[in-house]
């Protein structure tokens, strides 16, 4: 069959196949021939893919072989099941992705944490990656972020160390490998940031605002501790392009943000933090309020 056949022509071929009795082998061969061509064409044009993998149904080699059939893949979402946190399976999967998807721009690999080595490989093999959603374990390192030059959207979930000890607050002053160091290593052009299960220590929010002034979306809704008013206001004053904010355990400062952010379009916040005045203002400005 001609490699230039389009989808519509393949559909027509399938429709015109002679309807023979099922015991004729030639009929099966006809369908198989067209189906294989259809599958190749479908895979060669697919740009988005979602997979659910586990050590029981997938090996790194089989994943690499499978992904090699999708040369135009730009967005990949992988959910990993059936392995514990200390397993190397997520790392092996990430290495397979890095070696097989050079055109990748969006990657989500959750919920099992990965180590830093495969991330370095990913940064080299997928230079056009703009969106990354991953899980990491503590203690974590930030050097790998320097190599993701195109990254604009980062979603990181942090897990404690596997031995069960309480994790050290990674945002403390003087901790070289803390969240502040991680932020400083990231691109200034980052537009979306979600920090999940992080300890937001002193000075972190101020650093965030100074570093990422082009932020459009910020998620701080799943973190421990109360957000300090002064730092929160300082951060929001610097992030003038925010259109979406998710936050909890903040003081009354969030209301000032709602009333003074011209580009805001959606905010997730505790119901008790907003007065009737700010709610009315948000309604008039077509700002969506998600209260909890």
CSV table of C-alpha atoms in Angstrom, one decimal:
chain,number,residue,atom,x,y,z
A,1,UNK,CA,0.0,0.0,0.0
A,2,UNK,CA,1.2,3.5,-0.8
A,3,UNK,CA,2.6,5.3,2.3
A,4,UNK,CA,0.8,8.5,1.3
A,5,UNK,CA,-2.7,7.1,1.9
A,6,UNK,CA,-4.7,9.4,4.1
A,7,UNK,CA,-7.2,8.5,6.8
A,8,UNK,CA,-10.2,9.0,4.6
A,9,UNK,CA,-8.9,6.6,2.0
A,10,UNK,CA,-8.1,4.0,4.6
A,11,UNK,CA,-11.7,4.2,5.9
A,12,UNK,CA,-13.0,3.8,2.3
A,13,UNK,CA,-10.7,0.7,1.8
A,14,UNK,CA,-12.0,-0.9,5.0
A,15,UNK,CA,-15.6,-0.2,4.0
A,16,UNK,CA,-15.1,-1.8,0.6
A,17,UNK,CA,-13.4,-4.9,1.7
A,18,UNK,CA,-15.4,-7.9,0.5
A,19,UNK,CA,-17.6,-9.5,3.1
A,20,UNK,CA,-16.4,-13.2,3.0
A,21,UNK,CA,-17.2,-16.0,5.2
A,22,UNK,CA,-15.1,-16.0,8.4
A,23,UNK,CA,-13.4,-19.3,7.5
A,24,UNK,CA,-11.7,-17.9,4.5
A,25,UNK,CA,-8.1,-17.0,5.6
A,26,UNK,CA,-7.7,-14.4,2.7
A,27,UNK,CA,-10.4,-12.2,4.4
A,28,UNK,CA,-8.4,-12.1,7.6
A,29,UNK,CA,-5.2,-11.3,5.6
A,30,UNK,CA,-7.0,-8.4,3.9
A,31,UNK,CA,-8.2,-6.9,7.2
A,32,UNK,CA,-4.8,-7.4,8.8
A,33,UNK,CA,-3.0,-5.7,6.0
A,34,UNK,CA,-5.2,-2.6,6.1
A,35,UNK,CA,-5.3,-2.5,9.9
A,36,UNK,CA,-1.5,-2.5,10.2
A,37,UNK,CA,-1.3,0.4,7.8
A,38,UNK,CA,-4.0,2.2,9.7
A,39,UNK,CA,-2.2,1.6,13.0
A,40,UNK,CA,1.1,2.9,11.6
A,41,UNK,CA,-0.6,6.0,10.2
A,42,UNK,CA,-2.4,6.6,13.5
A,43,UNK,CA,0.7,6.3,15.6
A,44,UNK,CA,2.8,8.5,13.2
A,45,UNK,CA,0.4,11.4,13.6
A,46,UNK,CA,-0.4,11.0,17.3
A,47,UNK,CA,0.9,13.9,19.5
A,48,UNK,CA,-0.7,13.2,22.8
A,49,UNK,CA,-0.6,9.9,24.8
A,50,UNK,CA,-1.7,8.8,28.3
A,51,UNK,CA,-0.4,5.5,29.8
A,52,UNK,CA,-0.9,3.6,33.1
A,53,UNK,CA,2.1,1.4,33.8
A,54,UNK,CA,3.4,-1.0,36.4
A,55,UNK,CA,6.3,-3.5,36.7
A,56,UNK,CA,3.8,-6.3,36.0
A,57,UNK,CA,2.7,-5.0,32.6
A,58,UNK,CA,5.7,-3.1,31.3
A,59,UNK,CA,9.5,-3.2,31.1
A,60,UNK,CA,11.7,-0.2,30.1
A,61,UNK,CA,12.7,-1.9,26.9
A,62,UNK,CA,9.1,-2.6,25.8
A,63,UNK,CA,8.2,1.0,26.6
A,64,UNK,CA,11.1,2.3,24.5
A,65,UNK,CA,10.0,0.0,21.6
A,66,UNK,CA,6.4,1.2,22.0
A,67,UNK,CA,7.2,4.9,22.1
A,68,UNK,CA,9.4,4.6,19.0
A,69,UNK,CA,6.3,4.2,17.0
A,70,UNK,CA,5.1,7.7,17.9
A,71,UNK,CA,7.7,10.1,16.2
A,72,UNK,CA,5.5,13.1,16.6
A,73,UNK,CA,4.7,12.7,20.3
A,74,UNK,CA,4.8,16.0,22.2
A,75,UNK,CA,2.6,15.4,25.2
A,76,UNK,CA,2.9,12.3,27.4
A,77,UNK,CA,1.2,11.5,30.7
A,78,UNK,CA,2.3,8.3,32.7
A,79,UNK,CA,0.7,7.0,35.8
A,80,UNK,CA,2.8,4.5,37.7
A,81,UNK,CA,1.1,1.8,39.8
A,82,UNK,CA,2.3,-1.2,41.8
A,83,UNK,CA,5.7,-0.2,43.1
A,84,UNK,CA,7.0,1.2,46.3
A,85,UNK,CA,8.8,4.5,46.7
A,86,UNK,CA,12.3,3.0,46.8
A,87,UNK,CA,11.8,1.1,43.5
A,88,UNK,CA,13.9,2.0,40.5
A,89,UNK,CA,11.0,1.4,38.1
A,90,UNK,CA,10.0,5.1,37.8
A,91,UNK,CA,13.7,6.0,37.0
A,92,UNK,CA,13.8,3.3,34.3
A,93,UNK,CA,10.6,4.6,32.8
A,94,UNK,CA,11.8,8.2,32.7
A,95,UNK,CA,15.1,7.1,31.0
A,96,UNK,CA,13.0,5.2,28.4
A,97,UNK,CA,10.9,8.3,27.8
A,98,UNK,CA,14.0,10.5,27.5
A,99,UNK,CA,15.6,8.1,24.9
A,100,UNK,CA,12.4,7.7,22.8
A,101,UNK,CA,10.6,11.1,22.7
A,102,UNK,CA,13.0,13.9,21.5
A,103,UNK,CA,10.1,16.2,20.5
A,104,UNK,CA,8.4,16.0,23.9
A,105,UNK,CA,7.1,19.4,25.2
A,106,UNK,CA,4.8,18.2,28.0
A,107,UNK,CA,5.5,15.4,30.5
A,108,UNK,CA,3.6,14.2,33.5
A,109,UNK,CA,5.1,11.3,35.5
A,110,UNK,CA,3.1,10.6,38.7
A,111,UNK,CA,2.7,9.6,41.5
A,112,UNK,CA,5.9,7.7,42.2
A,113,UNK,CA,9.0,9.8,42.8
A,114,UNK,CA,12.0,9.8,40.5
A,115,UNK,CA,15.7,10.5,41.3
A,116,UNK,CA,17.8,13.2,39.8
A,117,UNK,CA,20.0,11.3,37.3
A,118,UNK,CA,17.2,10.5,34.8
A,119,UNK,CA,16.1,14.1,35.0
A,120,UNK,CA,19.5,15.1,33.7
A,121,UNK,CA,19.1,12.7,30.8
A,122,UNK,CA,15.7,14.1,30.1
A,123,UNK,CA,17.0,17.7,30.0
A,124,UNK,CA,19.5,16.6,27.3
A,125,UNK,CA,17.3,14.4,25.2
A,126,UNK,CA,14.2,16.6,25.4
A,127,UNK,CA,15.5,20.2,25.0
A,128,UNK,CA,12.0,21.5,24.0
A,129,UNK,CA,10.3,20.4,27.2
A,130,UNK,CA,8.1,23.3,28.5
A,131,UNK,CA,5.9,21.5,31.0
A,132,UNK,CA,7.1,19.0,33.7
A,133,UNK,CA,5.0,17.3,36.4
A,134,UNK,CA,7.0,15.0,38.6
A,135,UNK,CA,7.4,13.7,42.2
A,136,UNK,CA,10.7,13.8,44.1
A,137,UNK,CA,12.0,12.5,47.4
A,138,UNK,CA,13.7,14.5,50.1
A,139,UNK,CA,16.5,15.4,50.4
A,140,UNK,CA,16.4,16.8,46.9
A,141,UNK,CA,18.9,18.5,44.7
A,142,UNK,CA,18.2,21.4,42.3
A,143,UNK,CA,21.2,21.3,39.9
A,144,UNK,CA,19.2,19.5,37.2
A,145,UNK,CA,16.8,22.4,36.8
A,146,UNK,CA,19.6,24.5,35.2
A,147,UNK,CA,19.5,22.4,32.1
A,148,UNK,CA,15.8,22.7,31.3
A,149,UNK,CA,16.2,25.9,29.4
A,150,UNK,CA,12.6,25.9,27.8
A,151,UNK,CA,10.7,25.0,31.0
A,152,UNK,CA,7.7,27.3,31.7
A,153,UNK,CA,5.4,25.0,33.7
A,154,UNK,CA,6.7,23.0,36.7
A,155,UNK,CA,4.6,20.9,39.1
A,156,UNK,CA,6.6,19.1,41.8
A,157,UNK,CA,5.3,16.9,44.6
A,158,UNK,CA,7.8,16.2,47.4
A,159,UNK,CA,7.9,13.0,49.4
A,160,UNK,CA,9.7,12.3,52.7
A,161,UNK,CA,12.7,10.1,52.8
A,162,UNK,CA,11.7,6.3,52.7
A,163,UNK,CA,13.1,5.5,56.2
A,164,UNK,CA,10.2,7.2,57.9
A,165,UNK,CA,12.1,10.0,59.7
A,166,UNK,CA,10.6,13.4,59.7
A,167,UNK,CA,12.1,15.4,56.7
A,168,UNK,CA,14.2,18.4,57.4
A,169,UNK,CA,12.6,21.6,56.3
A,170,UNK,CA,14.1,22.1,52.9
A,171,UNK,CA,13.3,25.8,52.9
A,172,UNK,CA,15.4,26.8,55.9
A,173,UNK,CA,17.9,29.6,55.6
A,174,UNK,CA,21.4,28.2,54.9
A,175,UNK,CA,20.2,24.9,53.3
A,176,UNK,CA,22.0,25.0,50.0
A,177,UNK,CA,19.7,22.4,48.5
A,178,UNK,CA,16.5,24.0,49.7
A,179,UNK,CA,13.6,25.3,47.7
A,180,UNK,CA,15.2,28.7,47.4
A,181,UNK,CA,18.2,27.2,45.6
A,182,UNK,CA,15.9,25.2,43.4
A,183,UNK,CA,14.0,28.4,42.4
A,184,UNK,CA,17.2,30.3,41.7
A,185,UNK,CA,18.2,27.5,39.3
A,186,UNK,CA,15.0,27.7,37.3
A,187,UNK,CA,14.3,29.8,34.3
A,188,UNK,CA,13.0,33.3,34.9
A,189,UNK,CA,10.4,32.7,32.2
A,190,UNK,CA,8.5,30.2,34.2
A,191,UNK,CA,4.7,30.8,33.9
A,192,UNK,CA,3.2,28.1,36.0
A,193,UNK,CA,4.4,26.8,39.3
A,194,UNK,CA,2.8,24.4,41.8
A,195,UNK,CA,4.6,23.6,45.1
A,196,UNK,CA,3.0,20.5,46.8
A,197,UNK,CA,3.7,19.3,50.3
A,198,UNK,CA,6.5,21.8,50.9
A,199,UNK,CA,7.4,23.7,54.1
A,200,UNK,CA,7.3,27.3,53.0
A,201,UNK,CA,10.0,28.7,55.3
A,202,UNK,CA,11.0,32.4,55.9
A,203,UNK,CA,12.0,34.3,52.8
A,204,UNK,CA,10.8,31.7,50.3
A,205,UNK,CA,7.8,33.6,49.0
A,206,UNK,CA,9.8,36.8,48.6
A,207,UNK,CA,12.4,34.9,46.6
A,208,UNK,CA,9.6,33.4,44.5
A,209,UNK,CA,8.2,36.8,43.7
A,210,UNK,CA,11.6,38.2,42.8
A,211,UNK,CA,12.6,35.3,40.6
A,212,UNK,CA,9.3,34.6,38.7
A,213,UNK,CA,7.7,37.9,37.8
A,214,UNK,CA,6.2,36.4,34.7
A,215,UNK,CA,4.1,33.8,36.6
A,216,UNK,CA,0.6,33.3,35.3
A,217,UNK,CA,-0.5,30.4,37.6
A,218,UNK,CA,0.6,29.7,41.1
A,219,UNK,CA,-0.5,26.8,43.4
A,220,UNK,CA,0.3,27.0,47.1
A,221,UNK,CA,-2.8,25.2,48.3
A,222,UNK,CA,-1.3,21.9,49.6
A,223,UNK,CA,1.4,23.1,52.0
A,224,UNK,CA,1.9,23.1,55.7
A,225,UNK,CA,2.1,26.2,57.9
A,226,UNK,CA,0.5,29.6,57.7
A,227,UNK,CA,1.6,32.0,55.0
A,228,UNK,CA,3.1,35.1,56.5
A,229,UNK,CA,1.2,38.3,55.5
A,230,UNK,CA,4.2,40.5,54.8
A,231,UNK,CA,5.9,37.9,52.6
A,232,UNK,CA,2.7,37.0,50.8
A,233,UNK,CA,2.0,40.6,49.9
A,234,UNK,CA,5.6,41.2,48.8
A,235,UNK,CA,5.4,38.2,46.5
A,236,UNK,CA,2.0,39.1,45.0
A,237,UNK,CA,3.1,42.7,44.4
A,238,UNK,CA,6.0,41.4,42.2
A,239,UNK,CA,3.9,38.9,40.3
A,240,UNK,CA,1.8,41.3,38.3
A,241,UNK,CA,0.8,38.8,35.6
A,242,UNK,CA,-0.9,36.3,37.8
A,243,UNK,CA,-4.2,35.1,36.4
A,244,UNK,CA,-4.8,32.1,38.7
A,245,UNK,CA,-3.9,31.6,42.3
A,246,UNK,CA,-4.6,28.6,44.6
A,247,UNK,CA,-3.8,29.3,48.3
A,248,UNK,CA,-4.8,28.3,51.8
A,249,UNK,CA,-3.8,29.0,55.4
A,250,UNK,CA,-3.1,32.6,54.5
A,251,UNK,CA,-4.0,35.7,56.5
A,252,UNK,CA,-6.2,38.6,55.4
A,253,UNK,CA,-3.6,39.7,52.8
A,254,UNK,CA,-5.3,37.6,50.1
A,255,UNK,CA,-8.1,40.1,50.0
A,256,UNK,CA,-5.7,42.9,49.1
A,257,UNK,CA,-4.5,40.8,46.3
A,258,UNK,CA,-8.0,40.2,44.9
A,259,UNK,CA,-8.8,43.9,45.0
A,260,UNK,CA,-5.5,45.0,43.4
A,261,UNK,CA,-4.7,42.4,40.7
A,262,UNK,CA,-6.0,43.5,37.3
A,263,UNK,CA,-5.3,40.3,35.5
A,264,UNK,CA,-6.7,37.9,38.0
A,265,UNK,CA,-9.3,35.5,36.5
A,266,UNK,CA,-9.5,32.6,39.1
A,267,UNK,CA,-8.7,32.2,42.8
A,268,UNK,CA,-9.0,29.2,45.1
A,269,UNK,CA,-9.1,30.4,48.7
A,270,UNK,CA,-10.7,29.7,52.0
A,271,UNK,CA,-14.2,31.2,52.2
A,272,UNK,CA,-13.5,33.1,55.5
A,273,UNK,CA,-10.7,35.1,53.9
A,274,UNK,CA,-12.8,37.1,51.6
A,275,UNK,CA,-15.3,39.8,52.6
A,276,UNK,CA,-18.5,40.6,50.8
A,277,UNK,CA,-16.8,43.6,49.2
A,278,UNK,CA,-14.1,41.6,47.6
A,279,UNK,CA,-16.5,39.0,46.4
A,280,UNK,CA,-18.7,41.7,44.8
A,281,UNK,CA,-15.6,43.2,43.1
A,282,UNK,CA,-14.5,39.8,41.8
A,283,UNK,CA,-18.0,39.2,40.4
A,284,UNK,CA,-18.0,42.5,38.6
A,285,UNK,CA,-14.5,41.8,37.2
A,286,UNK,CA,-15.5,38.3,36.0
A,287,UNK,CA,-13.1,36.7,38.4
A,288,UNK,CA,-14.0,33.1,39.3
A,289,UNK,CA,-14.0,32.4,43.1
A,290,UNK,CA,-13.5,28.8,44.2
A,291,UNK,CA,-14.1,28.8,47.9
A,292,UNK,CA,-13.4,26.0,50.4
